[in-house]
mmCIF file of C-alpha atoms in Angstrom:
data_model
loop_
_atom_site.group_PDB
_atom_site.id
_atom_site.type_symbol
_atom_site.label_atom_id
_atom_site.label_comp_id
_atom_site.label_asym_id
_atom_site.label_seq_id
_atom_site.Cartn_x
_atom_site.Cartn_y
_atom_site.Cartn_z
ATOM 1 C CA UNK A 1 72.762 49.689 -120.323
ATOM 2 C CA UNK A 2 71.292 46.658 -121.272
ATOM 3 C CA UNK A 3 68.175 45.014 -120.260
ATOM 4 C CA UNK A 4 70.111 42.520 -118.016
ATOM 5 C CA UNK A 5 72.092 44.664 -116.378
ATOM 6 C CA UNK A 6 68.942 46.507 -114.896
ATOM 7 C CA UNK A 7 67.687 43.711 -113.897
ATOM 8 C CA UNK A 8 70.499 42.941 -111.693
ATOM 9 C CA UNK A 9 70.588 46.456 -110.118
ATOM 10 C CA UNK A 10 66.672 45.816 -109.377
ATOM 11 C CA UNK A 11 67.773 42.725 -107.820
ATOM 12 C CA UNK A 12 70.363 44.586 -105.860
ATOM 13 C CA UNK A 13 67.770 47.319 -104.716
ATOM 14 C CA UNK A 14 64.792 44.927 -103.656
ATOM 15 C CA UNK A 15 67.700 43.421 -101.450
ATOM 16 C CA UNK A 16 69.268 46.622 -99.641
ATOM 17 C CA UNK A 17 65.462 47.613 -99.567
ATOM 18 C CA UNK A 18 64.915 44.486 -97.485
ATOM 19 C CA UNK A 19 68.276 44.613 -95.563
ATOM 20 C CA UNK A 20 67.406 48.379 -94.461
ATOM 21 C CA UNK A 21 64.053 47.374 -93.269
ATOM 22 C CA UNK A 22 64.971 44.452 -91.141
ATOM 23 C CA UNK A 23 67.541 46.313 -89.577
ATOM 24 C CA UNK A 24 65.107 49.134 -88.465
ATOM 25 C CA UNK A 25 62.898 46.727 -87.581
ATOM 26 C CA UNK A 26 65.462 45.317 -84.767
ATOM 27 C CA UNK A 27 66.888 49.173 -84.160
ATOM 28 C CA UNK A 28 63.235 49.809 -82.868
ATOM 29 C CA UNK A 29 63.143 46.290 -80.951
ATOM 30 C CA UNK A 30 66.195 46.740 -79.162
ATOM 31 C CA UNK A 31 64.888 50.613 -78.111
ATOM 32 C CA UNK A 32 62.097 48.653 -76.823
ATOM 33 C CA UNK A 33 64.349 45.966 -74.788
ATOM 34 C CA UNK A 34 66.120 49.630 -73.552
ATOM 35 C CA UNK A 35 63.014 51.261 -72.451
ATOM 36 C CA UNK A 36 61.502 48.585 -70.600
ATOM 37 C CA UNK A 37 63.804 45.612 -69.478
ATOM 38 C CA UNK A 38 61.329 42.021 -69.993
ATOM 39 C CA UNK A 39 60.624 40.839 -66.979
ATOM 40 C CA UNK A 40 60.750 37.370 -67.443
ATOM 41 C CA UNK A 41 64.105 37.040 -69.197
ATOM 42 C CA UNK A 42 66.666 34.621 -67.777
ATOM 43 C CA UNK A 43 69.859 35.042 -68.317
ATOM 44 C CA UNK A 44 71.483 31.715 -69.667
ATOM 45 C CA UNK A 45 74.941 31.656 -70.379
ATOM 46 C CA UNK A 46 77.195 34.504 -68.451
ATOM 47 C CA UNK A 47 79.373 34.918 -71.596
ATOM 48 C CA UNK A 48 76.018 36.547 -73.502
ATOM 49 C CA UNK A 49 76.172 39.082 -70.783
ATOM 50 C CA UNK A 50 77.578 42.506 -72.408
ATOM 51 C CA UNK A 51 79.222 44.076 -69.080
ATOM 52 C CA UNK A 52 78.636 47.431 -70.189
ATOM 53 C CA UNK A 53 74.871 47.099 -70.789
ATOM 54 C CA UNK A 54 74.262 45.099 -66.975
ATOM 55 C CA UNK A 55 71.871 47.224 -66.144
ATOM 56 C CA UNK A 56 69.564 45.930 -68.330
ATOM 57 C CA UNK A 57 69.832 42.552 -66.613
ATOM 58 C CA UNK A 58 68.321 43.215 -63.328
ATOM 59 C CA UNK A 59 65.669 41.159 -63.431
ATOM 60 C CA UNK A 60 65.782 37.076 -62.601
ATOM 61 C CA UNK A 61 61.930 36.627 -61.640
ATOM 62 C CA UNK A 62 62.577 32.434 -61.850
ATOM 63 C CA UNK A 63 65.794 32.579 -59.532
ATOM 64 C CA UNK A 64 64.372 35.171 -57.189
ATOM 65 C CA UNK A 65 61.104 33.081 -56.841
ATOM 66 C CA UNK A 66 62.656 29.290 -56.409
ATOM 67 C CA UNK A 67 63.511 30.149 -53.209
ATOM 68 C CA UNK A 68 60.385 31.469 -51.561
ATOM 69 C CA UNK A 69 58.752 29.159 -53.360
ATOM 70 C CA UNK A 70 60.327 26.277 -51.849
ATOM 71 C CA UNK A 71 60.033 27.772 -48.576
ATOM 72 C CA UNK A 72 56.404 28.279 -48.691
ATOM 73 C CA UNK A 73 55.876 24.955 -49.813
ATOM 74 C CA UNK A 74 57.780 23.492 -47.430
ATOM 75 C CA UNK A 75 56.048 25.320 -44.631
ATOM 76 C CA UNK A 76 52.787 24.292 -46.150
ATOM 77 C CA UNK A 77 53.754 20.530 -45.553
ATOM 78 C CA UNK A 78 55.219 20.153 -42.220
ATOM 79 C CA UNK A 79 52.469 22.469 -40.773
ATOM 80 C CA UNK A 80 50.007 19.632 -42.653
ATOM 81 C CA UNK A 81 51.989 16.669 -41.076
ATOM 82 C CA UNK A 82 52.427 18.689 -37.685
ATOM 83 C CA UNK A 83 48.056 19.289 -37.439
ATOM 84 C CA UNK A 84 47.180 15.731 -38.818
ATOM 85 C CA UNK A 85 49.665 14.625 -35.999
ATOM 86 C CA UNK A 86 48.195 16.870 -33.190
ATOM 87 C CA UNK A 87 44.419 16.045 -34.630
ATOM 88 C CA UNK A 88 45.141 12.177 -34.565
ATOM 89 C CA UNK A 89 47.618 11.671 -31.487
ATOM 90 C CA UNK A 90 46.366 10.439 -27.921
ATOM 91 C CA UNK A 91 49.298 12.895 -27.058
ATOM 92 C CA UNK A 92 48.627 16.461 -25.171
ATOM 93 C CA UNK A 93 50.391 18.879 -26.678
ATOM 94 C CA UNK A 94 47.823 21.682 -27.216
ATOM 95 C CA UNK A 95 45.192 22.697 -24.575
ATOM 96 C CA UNK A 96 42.875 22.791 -27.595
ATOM 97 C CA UNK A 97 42.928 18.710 -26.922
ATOM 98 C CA UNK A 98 41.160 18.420 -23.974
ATOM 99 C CA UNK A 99 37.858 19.609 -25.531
ATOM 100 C CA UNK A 100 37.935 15.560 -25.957
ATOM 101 C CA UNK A 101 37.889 14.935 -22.333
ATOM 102 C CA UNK A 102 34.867 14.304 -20.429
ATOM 103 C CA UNK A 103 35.510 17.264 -17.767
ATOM 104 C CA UNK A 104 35.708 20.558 -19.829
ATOM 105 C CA UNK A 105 38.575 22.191 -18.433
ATOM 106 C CA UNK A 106 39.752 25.728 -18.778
ATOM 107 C CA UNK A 107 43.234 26.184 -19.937
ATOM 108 C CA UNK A 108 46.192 27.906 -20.678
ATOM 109 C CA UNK A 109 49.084 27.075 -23.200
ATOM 110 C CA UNK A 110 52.422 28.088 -22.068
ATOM 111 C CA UNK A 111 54.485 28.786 -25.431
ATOM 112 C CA UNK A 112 58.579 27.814 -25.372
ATOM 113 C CA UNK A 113 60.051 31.186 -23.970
ATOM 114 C CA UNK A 114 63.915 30.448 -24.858
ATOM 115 C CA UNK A 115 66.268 33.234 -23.679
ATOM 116 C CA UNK A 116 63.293 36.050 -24.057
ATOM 117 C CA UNK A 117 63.144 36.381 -20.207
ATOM 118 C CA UNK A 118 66.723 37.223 -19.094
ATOM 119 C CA UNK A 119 66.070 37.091 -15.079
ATOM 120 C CA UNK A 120 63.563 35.130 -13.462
ATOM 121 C CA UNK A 121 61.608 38.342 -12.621
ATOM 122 C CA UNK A 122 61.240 38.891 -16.340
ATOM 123 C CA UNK A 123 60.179 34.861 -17.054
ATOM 124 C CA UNK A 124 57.874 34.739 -14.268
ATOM 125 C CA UNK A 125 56.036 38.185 -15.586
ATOM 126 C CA UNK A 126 55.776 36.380 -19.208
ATOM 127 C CA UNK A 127 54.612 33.112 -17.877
ATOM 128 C CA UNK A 128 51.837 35.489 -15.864
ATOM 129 C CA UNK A 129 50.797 37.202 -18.875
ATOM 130 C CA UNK A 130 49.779 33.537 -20.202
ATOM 131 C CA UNK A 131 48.223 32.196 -17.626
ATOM 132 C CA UNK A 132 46.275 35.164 -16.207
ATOM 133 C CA UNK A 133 42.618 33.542 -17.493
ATOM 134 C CA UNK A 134 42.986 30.755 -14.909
ATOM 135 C CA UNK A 135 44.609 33.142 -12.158
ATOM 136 C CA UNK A 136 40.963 35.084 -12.347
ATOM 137 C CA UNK A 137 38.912 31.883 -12.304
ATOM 138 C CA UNK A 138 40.688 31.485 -9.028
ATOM 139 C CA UNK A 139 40.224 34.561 -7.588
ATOM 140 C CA UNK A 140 37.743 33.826 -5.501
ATOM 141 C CA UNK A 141 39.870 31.088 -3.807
ATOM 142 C CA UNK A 142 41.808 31.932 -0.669
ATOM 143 C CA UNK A 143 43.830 28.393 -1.094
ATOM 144 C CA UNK A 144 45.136 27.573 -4.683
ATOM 145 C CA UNK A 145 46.940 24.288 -4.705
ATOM 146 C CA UNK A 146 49.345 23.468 -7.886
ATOM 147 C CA UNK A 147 49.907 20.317 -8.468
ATOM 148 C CA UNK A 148 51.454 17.991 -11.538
ATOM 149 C CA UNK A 149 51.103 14.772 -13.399
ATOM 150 C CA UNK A 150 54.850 13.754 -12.212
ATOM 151 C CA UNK A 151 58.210 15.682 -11.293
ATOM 152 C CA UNK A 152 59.691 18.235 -13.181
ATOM 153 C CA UNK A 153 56.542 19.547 -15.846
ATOM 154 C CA UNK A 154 57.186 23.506 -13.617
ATOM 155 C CA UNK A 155 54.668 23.330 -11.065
ATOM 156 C CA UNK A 156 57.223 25.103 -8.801
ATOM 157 C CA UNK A 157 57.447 28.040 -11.873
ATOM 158 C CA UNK A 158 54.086 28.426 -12.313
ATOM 159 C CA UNK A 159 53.591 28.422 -8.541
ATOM 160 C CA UNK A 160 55.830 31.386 -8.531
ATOM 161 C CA UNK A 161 54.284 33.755 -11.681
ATOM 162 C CA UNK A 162 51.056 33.253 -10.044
ATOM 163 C CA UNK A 163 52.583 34.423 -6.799
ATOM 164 C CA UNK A 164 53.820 37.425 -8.333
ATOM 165 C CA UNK A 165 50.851 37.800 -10.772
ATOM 166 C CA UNK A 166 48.580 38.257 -7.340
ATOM 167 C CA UNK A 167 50.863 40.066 -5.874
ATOM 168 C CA UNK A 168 50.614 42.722 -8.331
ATOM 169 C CA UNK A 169 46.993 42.671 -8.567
ATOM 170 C CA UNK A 170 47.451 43.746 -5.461
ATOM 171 C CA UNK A 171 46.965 40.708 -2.432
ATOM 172 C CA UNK A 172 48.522 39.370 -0.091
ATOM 173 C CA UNK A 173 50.525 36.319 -1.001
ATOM 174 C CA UNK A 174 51.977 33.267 0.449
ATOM 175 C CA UNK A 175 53.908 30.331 -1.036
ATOM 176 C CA UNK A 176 54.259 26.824 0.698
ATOM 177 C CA UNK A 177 56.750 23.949 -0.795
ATOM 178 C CA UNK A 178 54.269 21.218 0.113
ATOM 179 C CA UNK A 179 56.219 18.919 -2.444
ATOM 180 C CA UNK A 180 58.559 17.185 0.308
ATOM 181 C CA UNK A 181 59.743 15.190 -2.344
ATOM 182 C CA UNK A 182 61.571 17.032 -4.671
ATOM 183 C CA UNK A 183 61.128 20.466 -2.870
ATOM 184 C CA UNK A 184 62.451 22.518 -6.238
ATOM 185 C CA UNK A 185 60.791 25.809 -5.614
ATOM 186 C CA UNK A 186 63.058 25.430 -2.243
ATOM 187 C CA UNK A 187 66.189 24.928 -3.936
ATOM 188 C CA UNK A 188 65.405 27.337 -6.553
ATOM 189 C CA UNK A 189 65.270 30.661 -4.394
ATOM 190 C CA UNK A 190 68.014 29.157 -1.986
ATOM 191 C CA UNK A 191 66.063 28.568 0.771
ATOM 192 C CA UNK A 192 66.779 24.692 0.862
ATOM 193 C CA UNK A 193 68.777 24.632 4.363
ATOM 194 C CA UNK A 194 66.351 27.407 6.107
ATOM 195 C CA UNK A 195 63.490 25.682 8.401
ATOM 196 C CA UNK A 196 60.518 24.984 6.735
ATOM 197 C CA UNK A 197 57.377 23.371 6.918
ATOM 198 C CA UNK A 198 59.062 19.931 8.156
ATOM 199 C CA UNK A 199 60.130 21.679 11.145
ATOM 200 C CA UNK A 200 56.836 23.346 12.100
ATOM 201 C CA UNK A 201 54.779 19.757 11.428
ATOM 202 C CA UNK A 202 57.481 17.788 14.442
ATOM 203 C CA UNK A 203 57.141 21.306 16.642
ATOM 204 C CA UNK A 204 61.325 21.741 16.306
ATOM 205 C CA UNK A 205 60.038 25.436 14.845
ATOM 206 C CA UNK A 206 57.428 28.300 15.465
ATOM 207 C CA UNK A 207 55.417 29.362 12.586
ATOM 208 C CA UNK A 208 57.732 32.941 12.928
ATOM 209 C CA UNK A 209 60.803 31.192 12.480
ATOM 210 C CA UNK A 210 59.261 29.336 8.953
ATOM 211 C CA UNK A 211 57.951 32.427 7.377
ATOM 212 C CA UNK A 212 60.674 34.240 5.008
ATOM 213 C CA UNK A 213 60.198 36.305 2.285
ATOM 214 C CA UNK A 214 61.486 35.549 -1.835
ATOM 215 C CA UNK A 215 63.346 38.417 -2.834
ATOM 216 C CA UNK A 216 62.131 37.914 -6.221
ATOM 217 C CA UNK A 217 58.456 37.835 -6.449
ATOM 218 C CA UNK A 218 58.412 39.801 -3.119
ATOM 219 C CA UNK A 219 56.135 37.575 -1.493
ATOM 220 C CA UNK A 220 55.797 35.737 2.146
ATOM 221 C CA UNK A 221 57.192 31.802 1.390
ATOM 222 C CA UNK A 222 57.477 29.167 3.445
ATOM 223 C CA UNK A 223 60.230 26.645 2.545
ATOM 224 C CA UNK A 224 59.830 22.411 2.882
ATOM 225 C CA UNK A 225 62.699 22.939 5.821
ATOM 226 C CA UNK A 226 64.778 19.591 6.998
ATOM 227 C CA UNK A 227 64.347 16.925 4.623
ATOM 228 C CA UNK A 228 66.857 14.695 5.881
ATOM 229 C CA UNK A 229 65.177 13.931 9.677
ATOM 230 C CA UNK A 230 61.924 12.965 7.672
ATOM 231 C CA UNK A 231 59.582 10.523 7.797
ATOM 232 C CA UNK A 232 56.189 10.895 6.176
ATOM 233 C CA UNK A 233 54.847 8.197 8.739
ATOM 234 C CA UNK A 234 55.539 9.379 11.679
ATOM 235 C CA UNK A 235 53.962 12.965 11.057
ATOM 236 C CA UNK A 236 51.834 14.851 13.365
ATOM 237 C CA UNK A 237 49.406 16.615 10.952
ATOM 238 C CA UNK A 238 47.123 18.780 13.661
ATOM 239 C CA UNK A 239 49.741 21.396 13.458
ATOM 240 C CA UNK A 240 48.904 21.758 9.832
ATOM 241 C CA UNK A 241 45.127 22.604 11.001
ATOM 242 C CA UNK A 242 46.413 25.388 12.900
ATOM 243 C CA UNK A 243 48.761 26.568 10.131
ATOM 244 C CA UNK A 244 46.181 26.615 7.727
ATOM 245 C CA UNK A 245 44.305 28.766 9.743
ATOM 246 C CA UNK A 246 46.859 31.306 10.607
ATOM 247 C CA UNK A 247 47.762 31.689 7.292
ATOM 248 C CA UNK A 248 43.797 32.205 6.275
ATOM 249 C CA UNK A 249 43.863 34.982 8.872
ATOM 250 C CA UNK A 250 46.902 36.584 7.051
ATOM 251 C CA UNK A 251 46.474 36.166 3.871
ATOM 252 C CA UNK A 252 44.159 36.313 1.108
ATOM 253 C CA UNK A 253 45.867 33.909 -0.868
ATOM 254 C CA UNK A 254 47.773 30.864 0.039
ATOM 255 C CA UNK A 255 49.031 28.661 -2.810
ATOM 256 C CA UNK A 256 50.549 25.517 -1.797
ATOM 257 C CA UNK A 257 52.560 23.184 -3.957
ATOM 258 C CA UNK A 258 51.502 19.705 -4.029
ATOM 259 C CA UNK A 259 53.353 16.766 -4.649
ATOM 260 C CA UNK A 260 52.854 15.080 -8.206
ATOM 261 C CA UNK A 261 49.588 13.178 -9.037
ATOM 262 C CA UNK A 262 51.846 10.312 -9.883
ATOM 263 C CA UNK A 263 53.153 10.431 -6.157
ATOM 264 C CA UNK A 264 50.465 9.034 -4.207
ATOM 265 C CA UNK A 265 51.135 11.345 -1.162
ATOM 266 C CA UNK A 266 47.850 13.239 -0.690
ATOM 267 C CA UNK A 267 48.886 13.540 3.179
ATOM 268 C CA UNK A 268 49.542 17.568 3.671
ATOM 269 C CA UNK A 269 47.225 18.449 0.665
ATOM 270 C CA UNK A 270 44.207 16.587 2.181
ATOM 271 C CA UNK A 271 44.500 18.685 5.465
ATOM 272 C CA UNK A 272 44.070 21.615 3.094
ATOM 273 C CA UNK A 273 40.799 23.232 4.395
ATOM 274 C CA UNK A 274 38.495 23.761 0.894
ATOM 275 C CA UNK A 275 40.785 24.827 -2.141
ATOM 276 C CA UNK A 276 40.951 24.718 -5.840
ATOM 277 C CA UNK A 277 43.509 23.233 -7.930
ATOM 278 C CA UNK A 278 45.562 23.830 -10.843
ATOM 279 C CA UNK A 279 47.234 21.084 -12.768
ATOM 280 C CA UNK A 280 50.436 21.931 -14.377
ATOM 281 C CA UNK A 281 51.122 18.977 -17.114
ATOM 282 C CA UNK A 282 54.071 19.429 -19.744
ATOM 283 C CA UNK A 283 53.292 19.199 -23.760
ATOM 284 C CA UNK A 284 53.539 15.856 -24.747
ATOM 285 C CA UNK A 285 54.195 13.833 -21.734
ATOM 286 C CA UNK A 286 50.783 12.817 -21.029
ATOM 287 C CA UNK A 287 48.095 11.060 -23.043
ATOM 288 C CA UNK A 288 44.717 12.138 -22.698
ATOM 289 C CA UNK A 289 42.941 9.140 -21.037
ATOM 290 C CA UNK A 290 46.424 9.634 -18.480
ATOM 291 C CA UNK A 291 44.712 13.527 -18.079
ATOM 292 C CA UNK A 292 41.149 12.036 -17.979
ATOM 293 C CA UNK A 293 42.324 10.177 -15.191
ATOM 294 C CA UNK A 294 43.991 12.925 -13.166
ATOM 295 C CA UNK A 295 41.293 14.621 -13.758
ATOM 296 C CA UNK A 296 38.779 12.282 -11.883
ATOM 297 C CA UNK A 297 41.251 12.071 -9.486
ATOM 298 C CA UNK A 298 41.121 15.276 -8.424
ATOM 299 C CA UNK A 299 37.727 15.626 -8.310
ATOM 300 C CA UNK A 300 37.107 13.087 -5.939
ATOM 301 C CA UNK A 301 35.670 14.990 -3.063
ATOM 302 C CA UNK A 302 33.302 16.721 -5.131
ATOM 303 C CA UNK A 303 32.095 19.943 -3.331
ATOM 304 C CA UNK A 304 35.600 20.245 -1.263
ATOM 305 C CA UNK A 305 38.067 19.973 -4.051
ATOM 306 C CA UNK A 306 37.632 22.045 -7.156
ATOM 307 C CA UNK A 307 40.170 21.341 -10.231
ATOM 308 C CA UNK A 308 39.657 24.913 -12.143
ATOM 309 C CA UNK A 309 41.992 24.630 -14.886
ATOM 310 C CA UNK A 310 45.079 23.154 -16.874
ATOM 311 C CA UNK A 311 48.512 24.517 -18.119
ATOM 312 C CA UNK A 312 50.057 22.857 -21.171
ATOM 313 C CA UNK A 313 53.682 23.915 -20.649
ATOM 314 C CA UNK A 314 55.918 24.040 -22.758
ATOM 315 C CA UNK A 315 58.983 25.608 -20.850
ATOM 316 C CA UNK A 316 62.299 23.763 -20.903
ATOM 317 C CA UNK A 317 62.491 23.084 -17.446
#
């Protein structure tokens, strides 16, 4: 064999020597890539998928993290548009905003409660557990007087969980549609056509006949009564005097429902013998120089009239 012959066999041998090396090389890589799946790899095309290795494919970190991601980031910017909104706004939606106010109120939020209370039983024991703070600052109280910035913000609901919320603390409760207006406590329990409190003030009733009891909350109520024959004028408010009284001797707590601040008919609250008051105003319907006002309002005869809290509601009512 000739000299240049053997040199083309050492060619030949440096080569497979190479070849064999590179290939063990990627035999141990691809043991690796079996052992231990990377983490980060992304699959790019589906055709370089082999179907009967899948298993080894299990992991999309930057497909399973876009989402949440997205979500997160999302969240992060409406909840920064929502508090600049709430921190800049002359709206009330929070009770947290009337730390602004010049009278320092205690408050309660009422939360959106959906469908979570099936009967009203159920919704008036979750609006109690919110609003239980301002049901001990007036525990003192024998007369509790709820009353609103206009119609429709629940006066007439919150009325009723505090009912039942001192019921089952154990006193003796009475409810009294004072809101002649829109009486919707009365036409809520169905006791719209039964004589009321109209009927007692022109003498057409006893105070028997006006007492009835709401199946619901279990407590004594006394209805608004004949709305049609009325005329606010015309009243003859000494019987309320002696209604007040009877129902002091009764009961240890009487909490009547007021017509709305808005109303301008102060005539059956003011013969209210010394009570405290509860203002029931619903998220962001009221600025807060509007609640500033109310406020001063209310407080009027200082030393008779006590406002001792506010509810922010946010019920659907």
């Amino acid at each position: 064999m000739d000299k240049s012959e053997l040199d083309i066999l050492n060619n030949r041998l440096t080569h497979l020597t190479g070849l064999l090396s590179t290939s063990l090389t990627n035999h141990s890589n691809v043991s690796n890539i079996k052992k231990k799946p990377m983490s980060f790899f992304r699959v790019v095309s589906a055709a370089s998928i082999n179907k009967d290795k899948l298993k080894y494919y299990k992991y999309f970190p930057k497909r399973r993290l876009i989402l949440p991601l997205t979500f997160i980031a999302t969240l992060l910017t409406l909840s920064f548009f929502v508090i600049a909104k709430e921190l800049y706004s002359n709206t009330l939606f929070c009770g947290w905003q009337l730390t602004a106010l010049d009278y320092r109120e205690t408050y309660a939020d009422i939360p959106f409660l959906g469908t979570s209370a099936a009967s009203k039983s159920n919704f008036d024991a979750a609006i109690g557990m919110h609003i239980r703070e301002l049901c001990s600052l007036t525990k003192e109280a024998q007369f509790v007087r709820v009353t609103s910035g206009s119609t429709g913000e629940g006066k007439s609901t919150i009325a009723h969980a505090m009912a039942m919320y001192y019921y089952k603390m154990g006193q003796s409760v009475v409810l009294v549609d004072g809101d002649l207006t829109n009486r919707s406590l009365s036409i809520s329990c169905g006791l719209n056509n039964r004589p009321g409190l109209i009927d007692y003030i022109y003498g057409r009733n006893k105070l028997a006949d006006i007492i009835t009891r709401d199946e619901i909350a279990n407590v004594s109520f006394i209805p608004t009564g004949d709305h049609e024959n009325t005329n606010p004028e015309s009243f003859n408010l000494n019987p309320l005097n002696n209604l007040f009284s009877t129902l002091a001797s009764n009961y240890r707590k009487i909490i009547f429902i007021d017509e709305p601040l808005k109303g301008g008919n102060f005539m059956l609250a003011d013969m209210l013998p010394h009570h405290e008051i509860i203002l029931v105003l619903k998220s962001g319907h009221h600025s807060i120089y509007e609640v500033n006002r109310f406020l001063k309002t209310g407080n009027l005869r200082e030393g008779y009239v006590k406002i001792r809290g506010i509810i922010v509601n946010r019920i659907m009512i």
